[in-house]
mmCIF file of C-alpha atoms and ligand atoms in Angstrom:
data_model
loop_
_atom_site.group_PDB
_atom_site.id
_atom_site.type_symbol
_atom_site.label_atom_id
_atom_site.label_comp_id
_atom_site.label_asym_id
_atom_site.label_seq_id
_atom_site.Cartn_x
_atom_site.Cartn_y
_atom_site.Cartn_z
ATOM 1 C CA MET A 5 0.000 0.000 0.000
ATOM 2 C CA GLN A 6 1.317 3.448 -0.945
ATOM 3 C CA SER A 7 0.193 6.515 1.015
ATOM 4 C CA LYS A 8 1.076 10.167 1.002
ATOM 5 C CA ILE A 9 1.568 11.817 4.384
ATOM 6 C CA VAL A 10 2.037 15.586 4.671
ATOM 7 C CA LEU A 11 4.174 16.679 7.629
ATOM 8 C CA LEU A 12 3.580 20.139 9.119
ATOM 9 C CA PRO A 13 6.286 20.448 11.796
ATOM 10 C CA GLY A 14 5.313 24.067 12.613
ATOM 11 C CA ASP A 15 6.948 25.990 15.440
ATOM 12 C CA GLY A 16 8.771 25.514 18.758
ATOM 13 C CA VAL A 17 9.098 21.839 19.685
ATOM 14 C CA GLY A 18 6.930 20.877 16.677
ATOM 15 C CA PRO A 19 9.830 19.944 14.368
ATOM 16 C CA GLU A 20 11.590 18.018 17.176
ATOM 17 C CA VAL A 21 8.608 15.778 17.933
ATOM 18 C CA VAL A 22 7.522 15.336 14.297
ATOM 19 C CA ASP A 23 11.029 14.062 13.460
ATOM 20 C CA GLN A 24 10.601 11.234 15.947
ATOM 21 C CA ALA A 25 7.135 10.325 14.679
ATOM 22 C CA ARG A 26 8.435 10.253 11.116
ATOM 23 C CA ALA A 27 11.194 7.844 12.135
ATOM 24 C CA VAL A 28 8.616 5.568 13.758
ATOM 25 C CA LEU A 29 6.368 5.666 10.657
ATOM 26 C CA THR A 30 9.375 4.896 8.455
ATOM 27 C CA THR A 31 10.208 1.827 10.546
ATOM 28 C CA VAL A 32 6.577 0.663 10.494
ATOM 29 C CA ALA A 33 6.546 1.059 6.701
ATOM 30 C CA LYS A 34 9.722 -1.034 6.351
ATOM 31 C CA LYS A 35 8.426 -3.757 8.630
ATOM 32 C CA SER A 36 4.986 -3.972 7.018
ATOM 33 C CA GLY A 37 5.936 -3.486 3.374
ATOM 34 C CA HIS A 38 3.902 -0.289 2.968
ATOM 35 C CA VAL A 39 5.299 2.805 1.272
ATOM 36 C CA PHE A 40 4.771 6.139 3.010
ATOM 37 C CA GLU A 41 5.701 9.130 0.901
ATOM 38 C CA PHE A 42 6.378 12.169 3.118
ATOM 39 C CA GLN A 43 6.085 15.793 2.063
ATOM 40 C CA THR A 44 7.067 18.523 4.541
ATOM 41 C CA CYS A 45 5.194 21.847 4.267
ATOM 42 C CA LEU A 46 5.056 25.190 6.052
ATOM 43 C CA MET A 47 2.328 26.160 8.498
ATOM 44 C CA GLY A 48 2.016 28.495 11.486
ATOM 45 C CA GLY A 49 4.615 31.041 12.566
ATOM 46 C CA ILE A 50 7.354 29.663 10.329
ATOM 47 C CA ALA A 51 4.999 29.992 7.341
ATOM 48 C CA ILE A 52 4.204 33.610 8.280
ATOM 49 C CA ASP A 53 7.932 34.373 8.444
ATOM 50 C CA GLN A 54 8.641 32.791 5.067
ATOM 51 C CA THR A 55 5.496 33.572 3.069
ATOM 52 C CA GLY A 56 3.438 36.107 5.026
ATOM 53 C CA GLU A 57 0.603 33.577 5.419
ATOM 54 C CA ALA A 58 -0.151 31.077 8.196
ATOM 55 C CA LEU A 59 -1.499 28.525 5.724
ATOM 56 C CA PRO A 60 0.132 29.035 2.323
ATOM 57 C CA ALA A 61 -1.865 27.857 -0.717
ATOM 58 C CA GLU A 62 0.870 25.337 -1.551
ATOM 59 C CA THR A 63 0.528 23.726 1.908
ATOM 60 C CA LEU A 64 -3.245 23.556 1.621
ATOM 61 C CA SER A 65 -3.138 21.959 -1.790
ATOM 62 C CA ALA A 66 -0.548 19.382 -0.600
ATOM 63 C CA CYS A 67 -2.819 18.533 2.370
ATOM 64 C CA LYS A 68 -5.883 18.194 0.150
ATOM 65 C CA GLY A 69 -4.003 15.768 -2.073
ATOM 66 C CA ALA A 70 -2.669 13.661 0.813
ATOM 67 C CA ASP A 71 -4.012 10.609 2.634
ATOM 68 C CA ALA A 72 -3.237 12.142 6.016
ATOM 69 C CA VAL A 73 -1.569 15.140 7.663
ATOM 70 C CA LEU A 74 0.676 15.042 10.742
ATOM 71 C CA LEU A 75 1.166 18.343 12.556
ATOM 72 C CA GLY A 76 3.609 19.285 15.328
ATOM 73 C CA ALA A 77 2.416 22.577 16.860
ATOM 74 C CA VAL A 78 2.082 26.210 15.886
ATOM 75 C CA GLY A 79 2.626 29.510 17.664
ATOM 76 C CA GLY A 80 5.009 31.113 20.108
ATOM 77 C CA PRO A 81 5.921 34.456 21.699
ATOM 78 C CA LYS A 82 7.375 35.786 18.456
ATOM 79 C CA TRP A 83 3.913 35.865 16.872
ATOM 80 C CA ASP A 84 1.902 36.479 20.068
ATOM 81 C CA ASN A 85 0.202 39.675 19.076
ATOM 82 C CA PRO A 86 -3.595 39.367 19.282
ATOM 83 C CA ARG A 87 -3.937 42.446 17.055
ATOM 84 C CA ALA A 88 -1.750 41.033 14.263
ATOM 85 C CA LYS A 89 -3.583 40.502 10.968
ATOM 86 C CA VAL A 90 -2.016 37.072 10.476
ATOM 87 C CA ARG A 91 -1.514 34.749 13.439
ATOM 88 C CA PRO A 92 -0.171 31.164 13.544
ATOM 89 C CA GLU A 93 -3.403 29.610 14.856
ATOM 90 C CA MET A 94 -5.185 30.946 11.758
ATOM 91 C CA GLY A 95 -3.329 28.204 9.904
ATOM 92 C CA LEU A 96 -4.830 25.571 12.166
ATOM 93 C CA LEU A 97 -8.364 26.963 11.984
ATOM 94 C CA GLY A 98 -7.976 27.360 8.223
ATOM 95 C CA ILE A 99 -6.890 23.792 7.627
ATOM 96 C CA ARG A 100 -9.688 22.388 9.807
ATOM 97 C CA ARG A 101 -12.206 24.435 7.842
ATOM 98 C CA GLU A 102 -10.742 23.693 4.402
ATOM 99 C CA LEU A 103 -10.559 19.953 5.042
ATOM 100 C CA GLY A 104 -14.049 19.906 6.600
ATOM 101 C CA LEU A 105 -12.751 18.411 9.857
ATOM 102 C CA TYR A 106 -15.687 18.441 12.274
ATOM 103 C CA ALA A 107 -14.669 15.834 14.824
ATOM 104 C CA ASN A 108 -11.798 16.016 17.262
ATOM 105 C CA LEU A 109 -10.799 12.743 18.941
ATOM 106 C CA ARG A 110 -8.697 12.737 22.079
ATOM 107 C CA PRO A 111 -8.002 9.371 23.651
ATOM 108 C CA VAL A 112 -6.784 9.453 27.264
ATOM 109 C CA ARG A 113 -5.162 6.417 28.869
ATOM 110 C CA GLY A 114 -3.801 5.854 32.338
ATOM 111 C CA TYR A 115 -0.485 4.052 31.718
ATOM 112 C CA THR A 116 0.395 1.817 34.685
ATOM 113 C CA GLU A 117 4.015 3.001 34.519
ATOM 114 C CA LEU A 118 3.015 6.661 34.829
ATOM 115 C CA LEU A 119 0.386 6.451 37.566
ATOM 116 C CA GLY A 120 2.692 8.420 39.856
ATOM 117 C CA SER A 121 2.746 11.423 37.465
ATOM 118 C CA SER A 122 -1.015 11.977 37.724
ATOM 119 C CA PRO A 123 -2.364 14.741 39.954
ATOM 120 C CA LEU A 124 -4.986 12.186 41.100
ATOM 121 C CA LYS A 125 -4.486 9.226 43.414
ATOM 122 C CA PRO A 126 -3.108 6.232 41.455
ATOM 123 C CA ASP A 127 -6.160 4.046 42.160
ATOM 124 C CA ARG A 128 -8.396 6.654 40.506
ATOM 125 C CA VAL A 129 -6.372 6.749 37.260
ATOM 126 C CA GLU A 130 -5.544 3.048 37.005
ATOM 127 C CA GLY A 131 -7.395 1.566 34.035
ATOM 128 C CA VAL A 132 -8.602 4.915 32.657
ATOM 129 C CA ASN A 133 -9.236 4.461 28.934
ATOM 130 C CA MET A 134 -11.565 7.067 27.496
ATOM 131 C CA LEU A 135 -11.980 9.034 24.319
ATOM 132 C CA VAL A 136 -13.287 12.587 24.282
ATOM 133 C CA LEU A 137 -15.018 13.406 21.005
ATOM 134 C CA ARG A 138 -15.460 17.131 20.497
ATOM 135 C CA GLU A 139 -17.525 18.846 17.793
ATOM 136 C CA LEU A 140 -15.117 21.178 16.043
ATOM 137 C CA THR A 141 -16.880 23.422 13.569
ATOM 138 C CA GLY A 142 -20.000 24.802 15.265
ATOM 139 C CA GLY A 143 -21.203 26.162 18.586
ATOM 140 C CA VAL A 144 -20.375 29.404 20.314
ATOM 141 C CA TYR A 145 -16.851 29.679 18.854
ATOM 142 C CA PHE A 146 -18.272 30.114 15.359
ATOM 143 C CA GLY A 147 -21.595 31.849 16.060
ATOM 144 C CA GLN A 148 -22.339 35.465 15.386
ATOM 145 C CA LYS A 149 -20.475 37.775 17.777
ATOM 146 C CA PHE A 150 -20.313 41.501 18.291
ATOM 147 C CA ARG A 151 -19.916 44.299 20.803
ATOM 148 C CA GLU A 152 -21.787 47.581 20.832
ATOM 149 C CA ASP A 153 -21.994 50.712 22.938
ATOM 150 C CA THR A 154 -25.433 51.177 24.468
ATOM 151 C CA PRO A 155 -26.794 53.729 26.968
ATOM 152 C CA LYS A 156 -26.484 50.996 29.662
ATOM 153 C CA GLY A 157 -22.856 50.224 28.808
ATOM 154 C CA VAL A 158 -20.962 48.014 26.391
ATOM 155 C CA ARG A 159 -23.103 45.085 25.233
ATOM 156 C CA VAL A 160 -21.356 41.916 24.056
ATOM 157 C CA VAL A 161 -22.955 38.980 22.285
ATOM 158 C CA ASP A 162 -21.714 35.477 21.396
ATOM 159 C CA THR A 163 -24.204 33.120 19.784
ATOM 160 C CA LEU A 164 -24.287 29.333 20.129
ATOM 161 C CA GLU A 165 -25.547 27.899 16.888
ATOM 162 C CA TYR A 166 -25.918 24.390 15.470
ATOM 163 C CA TYR A 167 -27.712 22.720 12.615
ATOM 164 C CA ASP A 168 -29.262 19.365 13.477
ATOM 165 C CA PHE A 169 -27.123 17.563 10.871
ATOM 166 C CA GLU A 170 -23.961 18.874 12.559
ATOM 167 C CA ILE A 171 -25.033 17.330 15.851
ATOM 168 C CA GLU A 172 -26.193 14.130 14.228
ATOM 169 C CA ARG A 173 -22.935 13.374 12.388
ATOM 170 C CA ILE A 174 -20.728 13.812 15.476
ATOM 171 C CA VAL A 175 -22.996 11.791 17.782
ATOM 172 C CA LYS A 176 -23.229 9.065 15.133
ATOM 173 C CA LEU A 177 -19.431 8.954 14.993
ATOM 174 C CA ALA A 178 -19.393 8.530 18.784
ATOM 175 C CA PHE A 179 -21.605 5.431 18.488
ATOM 176 C CA GLU A 180 -19.477 4.013 15.665
ATOM 177 C CA ILE A 181 -16.254 4.527 17.649
ATOM 178 C CA ALA A 182 -17.817 3.106 20.828
ATOM 179 C CA ARG A 183 -18.667 -0.087 18.917
ATOM 180 C CA GLY A 184 -14.944 -0.750 18.543
ATOM 181 C CA ARG A 185 -14.303 0.032 22.228
ATOM 182 C CA GLN A 186 -16.267 -0.633 25.443
ATOM 183 C CA LYS A 187 -19.629 0.191 23.811
ATOM 184 C CA LYS A 188 -20.591 3.096 26.041
ATOM 185 C CA VAL A 189 -21.378 6.686 25.028
ATOM 186 C CA THR A 190 -21.726 9.589 27.460
ATOM 187 C CA SER A 191 -23.421 12.476 25.673
ATOM 188 C CA VAL A 192 -22.610 15.707 27.511
ATOM 189 C CA ASP A 193 -24.833 18.806 27.362
ATOM 190 C CA LYS A 194 -26.469 21.523 29.438
ATOM 191 C CA ALA A 195 -30.025 20.520 28.593
ATOM 192 C CA ASN A 196 -31.446 22.077 31.772
ATOM 193 C CA VAL A 197 -30.549 25.549 30.427
ATOM 194 C CA LEU A 198 -29.694 25.569 26.709
ATOM 195 C CA GLU A 199 -32.095 24.981 23.823
ATOM 196 C CA SER A 200 -29.214 23.737 21.661
ATOM 197 C CA SER A 201 -28.495 21.114 24.339
ATOM 198 C CA ARG A 202 -32.117 19.972 24.410
ATOM 199 C CA VAL A 203 -31.942 19.342 20.663
ATOM 200 C CA TRP A 204 -28.541 17.655 21.138
ATOM 201 C CA ARG A 205 -30.073 15.316 23.744
ATOM 202 C CA GLU A 206 -33.052 14.520 21.507
ATOM 203 C CA ILE A 207 -30.792 13.642 18.588
ATOM 204 C CA ALA A 208 -28.511 11.515 20.790
ATOM 205 C CA SER A 209 -31.504 9.592 22.178
ATOM 206 C CA ASN A 210 -32.930 8.985 18.681
ATOM 207 C CA LEU A 211 -29.582 7.731 17.427
ATOM 208 C CA GLY A 212 -29.111 5.637 20.554
ATOM 209 C CA ALA A 213 -32.174 3.621 19.556
ATOM 210 C CA LYS A 214 -30.338 2.644 16.358
ATOM 211 C CA TYR A 215 -27.322 1.348 18.314
ATOM 212 C CA PRO A 216 -28.913 -1.079 20.811
ATOM 213 C CA ASP A 217 -25.507 -2.700 21.413
ATOM 214 C CA VAL A 218 -24.100 0.588 22.745
ATOM 215 C CA THR A 219 -25.137 2.002 26.143
ATOM 216 C CA LEU A 220 -26.043 5.689 25.998
ATOM 217 C CA GLU A 221 -26.107 7.996 28.999
ATOM 218 C CA HIS A 222 -26.710 11.753 29.141
ATOM 219 C CA GLN A 223 -24.750 13.912 31.541
ATOM 220 C CA LEU A 224 -24.761 17.632 32.287
ATOM 221 C CA VAL A 225 -21.445 19.285 31.567
ATOM 222 C CA ASP A 226 -20.909 20.567 35.117
ATOM 223 C CA SER A 227 -21.364 17.168 36.745
ATOM 224 C CA CYS A 228 -19.281 15.603 33.968
ATOM 225 C CA ALA A 229 -16.403 17.904 34.942
ATOM 226 C CA MET A 230 -16.672 16.577 38.516
ATOM 227 C CA ARG A 231 -16.971 12.946 37.461
ATOM 228 C CA LEU A 232 -13.823 13.263 35.350
ATOM 229 C CA VAL A 233 -11.789 13.690 38.532
ATOM 230 C CA THR A 234 -13.833 11.523 40.894
ATOM 231 C CA ALA A 235 -14.455 8.495 38.640
ATOM 232 C CA PRO A 236 -12.531 8.885 35.356
ATOM 233 C CA GLY A 237 -12.485 5.122 34.876
ATOM 234 C CA SER A 238 -16.270 5.127 34.403
ATOM 235 C CA PHE A 239 -16.095 6.728 30.920
ATOM 236 C CA ASP A 240 -15.615 5.141 27.508
ATOM 237 C CA VAL A 241 -16.595 7.640 24.761
ATOM 238 C CA ILE A 242 -17.622 11.178 25.766
ATOM 239 C CA VAL A 243 -19.263 13.205 22.968
ATOM 240 C CA THR A 244 -19.970 16.887 23.287
ATOM 241 C CA GLU A 245 -20.215 20.272 21.576
ATOM 242 C CA ASN A 246 -17.293 22.514 20.722
ATOM 243 C CA MET A 247 -16.753 24.644 23.833
ATOM 244 C CA PHE A 248 -17.712 21.959 26.377
ATOM 245 C CA GLY A 249 -15.364 19.601 24.540
ATOM 246 C CA ASP A 250 -12.551 22.129 24.543
ATOM 247 C CA ILE A 251 -12.739 22.466 28.320
ATOM 248 C CA LEU A 252 -13.457 18.833 29.223
ATOM 249 C CA SER A 253 -10.765 17.448 26.928
ATOM 250 C CA ASP A 254 -8.135 19.610 28.632
ATOM 251 C CA GLU A 255 -9.369 18.466 32.021
ATOM 252 C CA ALA A 256 -9.217 14.835 30.873
ATOM 253 C CA ALA A 257 -5.757 15.426 29.425
ATOM 254 C CA VAL A 258 -4.107 16.163 32.756
ATOM 255 C CA LEU A 259 -5.398 12.952 34.320
ATOM 256 C CA THR A 260 -2.503 10.984 32.932
ATOM 257 C CA GLY A 261 0.222 13.330 34.096
ATOM 258 C CA SER A 262 1.824 15.006 31.094
ATOM 259 C CA LEU A 263 0.465 16.959 28.144
ATOM 260 C CA GLY A 264 3.352 15.517 26.150
ATOM 261 C CA MET A 265 1.773 12.040 26.164
ATOM 262 C CA LEU A 266 -1.506 12.798 24.459
ATOM 263 C CA PRO A 267 -2.419 12.363 20.790
ATOM 264 C CA SER A 268 -5.384 13.679 18.851
ATOM 265 C CA ALA A 269 -7.102 13.312 15.514
ATOM 266 C CA SER A 270 -9.423 15.628 13.613
ATOM 267 C CA LEU A 271 -11.673 13.891 11.095
ATOM 268 C CA GLY A 272 -14.215 14.856 8.471
ATOM 269 C CA GLU A 273 -16.486 12.944 6.112
ATOM 270 C CA GLY A 274 -13.766 11.088 4.222
ATOM 271 C CA LYS A 275 -10.595 9.295 5.317
ATOM 272 C CA LEU A 276 -8.316 12.337 5.228
ATOM 273 C CA GLY A 277 -7.532 13.495 8.759
ATOM 274 C CA LEU A 278 -5.242 15.835 10.673
ATOM 275 C CA TYR A 279 -3.230 14.301 13.503
ATOM 276 C CA GLU A 280 -1.349 16.217 16.190
ATOM 277 C CA PRO A 281 -0.269 16.024 19.809
ATOM 278 C CA ILE A 282 -2.560 18.044 22.065
ATOM 279 C CA HIS A 283 0.263 20.188 23.410
ATOM 280 C CA GLY A 284 1.357 23.514 21.948
ATOM 281 C CA SER A 285 4.757 24.619 20.702
ATOM 282 C CA ALA A 286 6.207 24.659 24.262
ATOM 283 C CA PRO A 287 8.487 27.664 23.658
ATOM 284 C CA ASP A 288 9.981 27.293 27.156
ATOM 285 C CA ILE A 289 11.679 24.027 26.175
ATOM 286 C CA ALA A 290 12.005 24.428 22.381
ATOM 287 C CA GLY A 291 15.469 23.718 21.002
ATOM 288 C CA LYS A 292 16.599 21.932 24.179
ATOM 289 C CA GLY A 293 15.941 18.425 22.877
ATOM 290 C CA ILE A 294 13.889 17.488 25.942
ATOM 291 C CA ALA A 295 10.310 17.543 24.594
ATOM 292 C CA ASN A 296 8.307 14.366 24.983
ATOM 293 C CA PRO A 297 7.614 12.988 21.470
ATOM 294 C CA LEU A 298 5.108 10.314 22.591
ATOM 295 C CA GLY A 299 1.997 12.445 21.944
ATOM 296 C CA THR A 300 3.119 12.881 18.334
ATOM 297 C CA ILE A 301 4.168 9.242 17.958
ATOM 298 C CA LEU A 302 0.757 8.151 19.291
ATOM 299 C CA SER A 303 -0.873 10.627 16.877
ATOM 300 C CA ALA A 304 0.967 8.816 14.081
ATOM 301 C CA ALA A 305 -0.614 5.580 15.359
ATOM 302 C CA MET A 306 -4.057 7.223 15.147
ATOM 303 C CA LEU A 307 -3.204 8.333 11.600
ATOM 304 C CA LEU A 308 -2.513 4.734 10.590
ATOM 305 C CA ARG A 309 -5.770 3.580 12.220
ATOM 306 C CA HIS A 310 -8.223 6.251 11.034
ATOM 307 C CA SER A 311 -6.842 7.493 7.693
ATOM 308 C CA LEU A 312 -4.940 4.492 6.330
ATOM 309 C CA GLY A 313 -6.989 1.694 7.918
ATOM 310 C CA LEU A 314 -3.824 0.022 9.266
ATOM 311 C CA GLU A 315 -5.139 -1.148 12.649
ATOM 312 C CA ALA A 316 -2.440 -3.766 13.317
ATOM 313 C CA GLU A 317 0.360 -1.306 12.538
ATOM 314 C CA ALA A 318 -1.296 1.354 14.733
ATOM 315 C CA ALA A 319 -1.564 -1.092 17.617
ATOM 316 C CA SER A 320 2.101 -2.078 17.153
ATOM 317 C CA ILE A 321 3.144 1.563 17.756
ATOM 318 C CA GLU A 322 0.930 1.793 20.844
ATOM 319 C CA ARG A 323 2.437 -1.425 22.217
ATOM 320 C CA ALA A 324 5.947 -0.128 21.480
ATOM 321 C CA VAL A 325 5.204 3.048 23.468
ATOM 322 C CA GLU A 326 3.981 0.948 26.403
ATOM 323 C CA LYS A 327 7.087 -1.219 26.165
ATOM 324 C CA ALA A 328 9.436 1.767 26.051
ATOM 325 C CA LEU A 329 7.764 3.138 29.204
ATOM 326 C CA ALA A 330 7.855 -0.274 30.882
ATOM 327 C CA ARG A 331 11.596 -0.475 30.147
ATOM 328 C CA GLY A 332 12.023 2.806 32.019
ATOM 329 C CA ALA A 333 12.376 5.446 29.272
ATOM 330 C CA ARG A 334 11.188 8.806 30.672
ATOM 331 C CA THR A 335 11.523 12.279 29.228
ATOM 332 C CA LYS A 336 11.929 15.096 31.751
ATOM 333 C CA ASP A 337 8.194 15.883 31.928
ATOM 334 C CA LEU A 338 7.524 12.277 33.012
ATOM 335 C CA GLY A 339 9.912 12.483 35.963
ATOM 336 C CA GLY A 340 12.431 9.760 36.707
ATOM 337 C CA ASP A 341 16.053 10.001 37.814
ATOM 338 C CA LYS A 342 17.750 9.900 34.438
ATOM 339 C CA PRO A 343 15.512 11.545 31.832
ATOM 340 C CA VAL A 344 16.087 10.687 28.197
ATOM 341 C CA SER A 345 16.118 13.290 25.399
ATOM 342 C CA THR A 346 13.473 13.671 22.690
ATOM 343 C CA SER A 347 15.509 11.504 20.333
ATOM 344 C CA GLY A 348 16.336 9.104 23.197
ATOM 345 C CA MET A 349 12.601 8.485 23.682
ATOM 346 C CA GLY A 350 12.141 8.078 19.920
ATOM 347 C CA GLU A 351 14.950 5.509 19.877
ATOM 348 C CA ALA A 352 13.392 3.648 22.823
ATOM 349 C CA VAL A 353 10.141 3.331 20.848
ATOM 350 C CA LEU A 354 12.014 2.210 17.717
ATOM 351 C CA ALA A 355 13.910 -0.417 19.745
ATOM 352 C CA ALA A 356 10.612 -1.660 21.210
ATOM 353 C CA LEU A 357 9.095 -1.828 17.703
ATOM 354 C CA GLU A 358 11.999 -3.921 16.480
ATOM 355 C CA SER A 359 11.959 -6.329 19.423
HETATM 356 P P1 LIG B 413 2.090 24.316 25.590
HETATM 357 O O1 LIG B 413 1.319 23.054 25.442
HETATM 358 O O2 LIG B 413 2.979 24.673 24.490
HETATM 359 O O3 LIG B 413 2.975 24.212 26.924
HETATM 360 C C1 LIG B 413 2.410 24.073 28.233
HETATM 361 C C2 LIG B 413 3.457 23.422 29.165
HETATM 362 O O4 LIG B 413 3.596 22.039 28.824
HETATM 363 C C3 LIG B 413 4.852 24.025 29.020
HETATM 364 O O5 LIG B 413 5.471 24.049 30.285
HETATM 365 C C4 LIG B 413 5.580 23.063 28.102
HETATM 366 O O6 LIG B 413 6.975 23.022 28.297
HETATM 367 C C5 LIG B 413 4.935 21.725 28.472
HETATM 368 N N1 LIG B 413 4.919 20.849 27.294
HETATM 369 C C6 LIG B 413 4.161 20.983 26.191
HETATM 370 N N2 LIG B 413 4.451 20.020 25.307
HETATM 371 C C7 LIG B 413 5.401 19.257 25.878
HETATM 372 C C8 LIG B 413 6.123 18.110 25.446
HETATM 373 N N3 LIG B 413 5.926 17.537 24.250
HETATM 374 N N4 LIG B 413 7.043 17.596 26.275
HETATM 375 C C9 LIG B 413 7.267 18.138 27.486
HETATM 376 N N5 LIG B 413 6.635 19.220 27.947
HETATM 377 C C10 LIG B 413 5.699 19.770 27.151
HETATM 378 O O7 LIG B 413 1.036 25.464 25.882
HETATM 379 P P2 LIG B 413 1.260 27.048 26.004
HETATM 380 O O8 LIG B 413 2.546 27.321 26.709
HETATM 381 O O9 LIG B 413 -0.002 27.568 26.551
HETATM 382 O O10 LIG B 413 1.361 27.555 24.488
HETATM 383 C C11 LIG B 413 2.596 27.814 23.806
HETATM 384 C C12 LIG B 413 2.299 28.192 22.380
HETATM 385 O O11 LIG B 413 1.695 27.076 21.704
HETATM 386 C C13 LIG B 413 1.320 29.368 22.239
HETATM 387 O O12 LIG B 413 1.761 30.184 21.193
HETATM 388 C C14 LIG B 413 0.003 28.694 21.893
HETATM 389 O O13 LIG B 413 -0.823 29.532 21.121
HETATM 390 C C15 LIG B 413 0.486 27.504 21.084
HETATM 391 N N6 LIG B 413 -0.443 26.359 21.080
HETATM 392 C C16 LIG B 413 -0.537 25.684 19.915
HETATM 393 C C17 LIG B 413 -1.342 24.569 19.846
HETATM 394 C C18 LIG B 413 -1.402 23.793 18.551
HETATM 395 O O14 LIG B 413 -0.551 23.982 17.703
HETATM 396 N N7 LIG B 413 -2.365 22.930 18.365
HETATM 397 C C19 LIG B 413 -2.040 24.127 20.959
HETATM 398 C C20 LIG B 413 -1.902 24.831 22.161
HETATM 399 C C21 LIG B 413 -1.093 25.950 22.204
#
């Protein structure tokens, strides 16, 4: 099988972690007989510096013609001017929009070897294996917004807007994903207050009837936030709207200890997806060779699973990560007496893949 993968290393630690993921993908290709053709393109701050645009047309067209896109991270203090006309994150928003990516998947696992790095008691995190599915293109982030001067003072408005088909496609995806996991969906809303949530709940219940093999529960977003820290092991797939998902997925992310560990995928209607670690460009550690590459390596595993349909190869990367951790490899963010470098962790995963 021949596949084209576009790499968008981006800014800060992005290029350092993408390098390691590329090495892992190259080894998987060699071992499995597949051919992965890589093309590296500009996006984010580096693209602004070199072309004046966060998402150059050439990058977009390469992504549209690819089977999958692997991104490092974008942004950093150099471009941190909220008033600037072009900002790095515009590249990210642009690519999500242009590729029609409406679903963001964030799996969170409690690795036995890292239980000590969690802010929660080890017995709470042991066995955690959930996936937060966030709607990415609608809701209050994309609704009409404005501010106006009125006799009473400044009036500000943000609107939360959804079409029913936007809710339906993301909740349906949650059921499909749950079928391949522990067959449980928690649909999160604020149906006691928001009309959009009442419609969300209705649609989830109607779809639930079509997936009798999957257990559906509804939960209000505030109590879900509590349950994430009191009983995180009780979740399988959480599905929710854009802003709730943004907040809950960050809360879920810290359960396992380090941001550097967590992968993500953004998917649309077809197979083409965007894969990236959940962390940012980490400017405080960029260039030091100490960033944890596992979030990006695990994102590469998701890429194989969701865009290329290579489940066995994806699972082999996930097992190799577990093995590398079990053998004691720890980057600085994971603690440990003798931390390994970014490339040291990459090599530990490669060694585990080969063994
Ligand atoms: P961040 O995720 O970059 O860093 C937060 C903390 O986590 C830092 O202390 C950092 O050193 C640490 N960290 C992050 N990734 C790590 C890794 N792989 N290994 C070890 N430690 C790691 O978040 P921030 O500091 O809020 O943002 C920095 C920049 O990144 C900003 O410009 C922001 O806009 C951008 N950002 C980009 C994305 C993205 O590209 N998707 C996401 C979030 C933030």
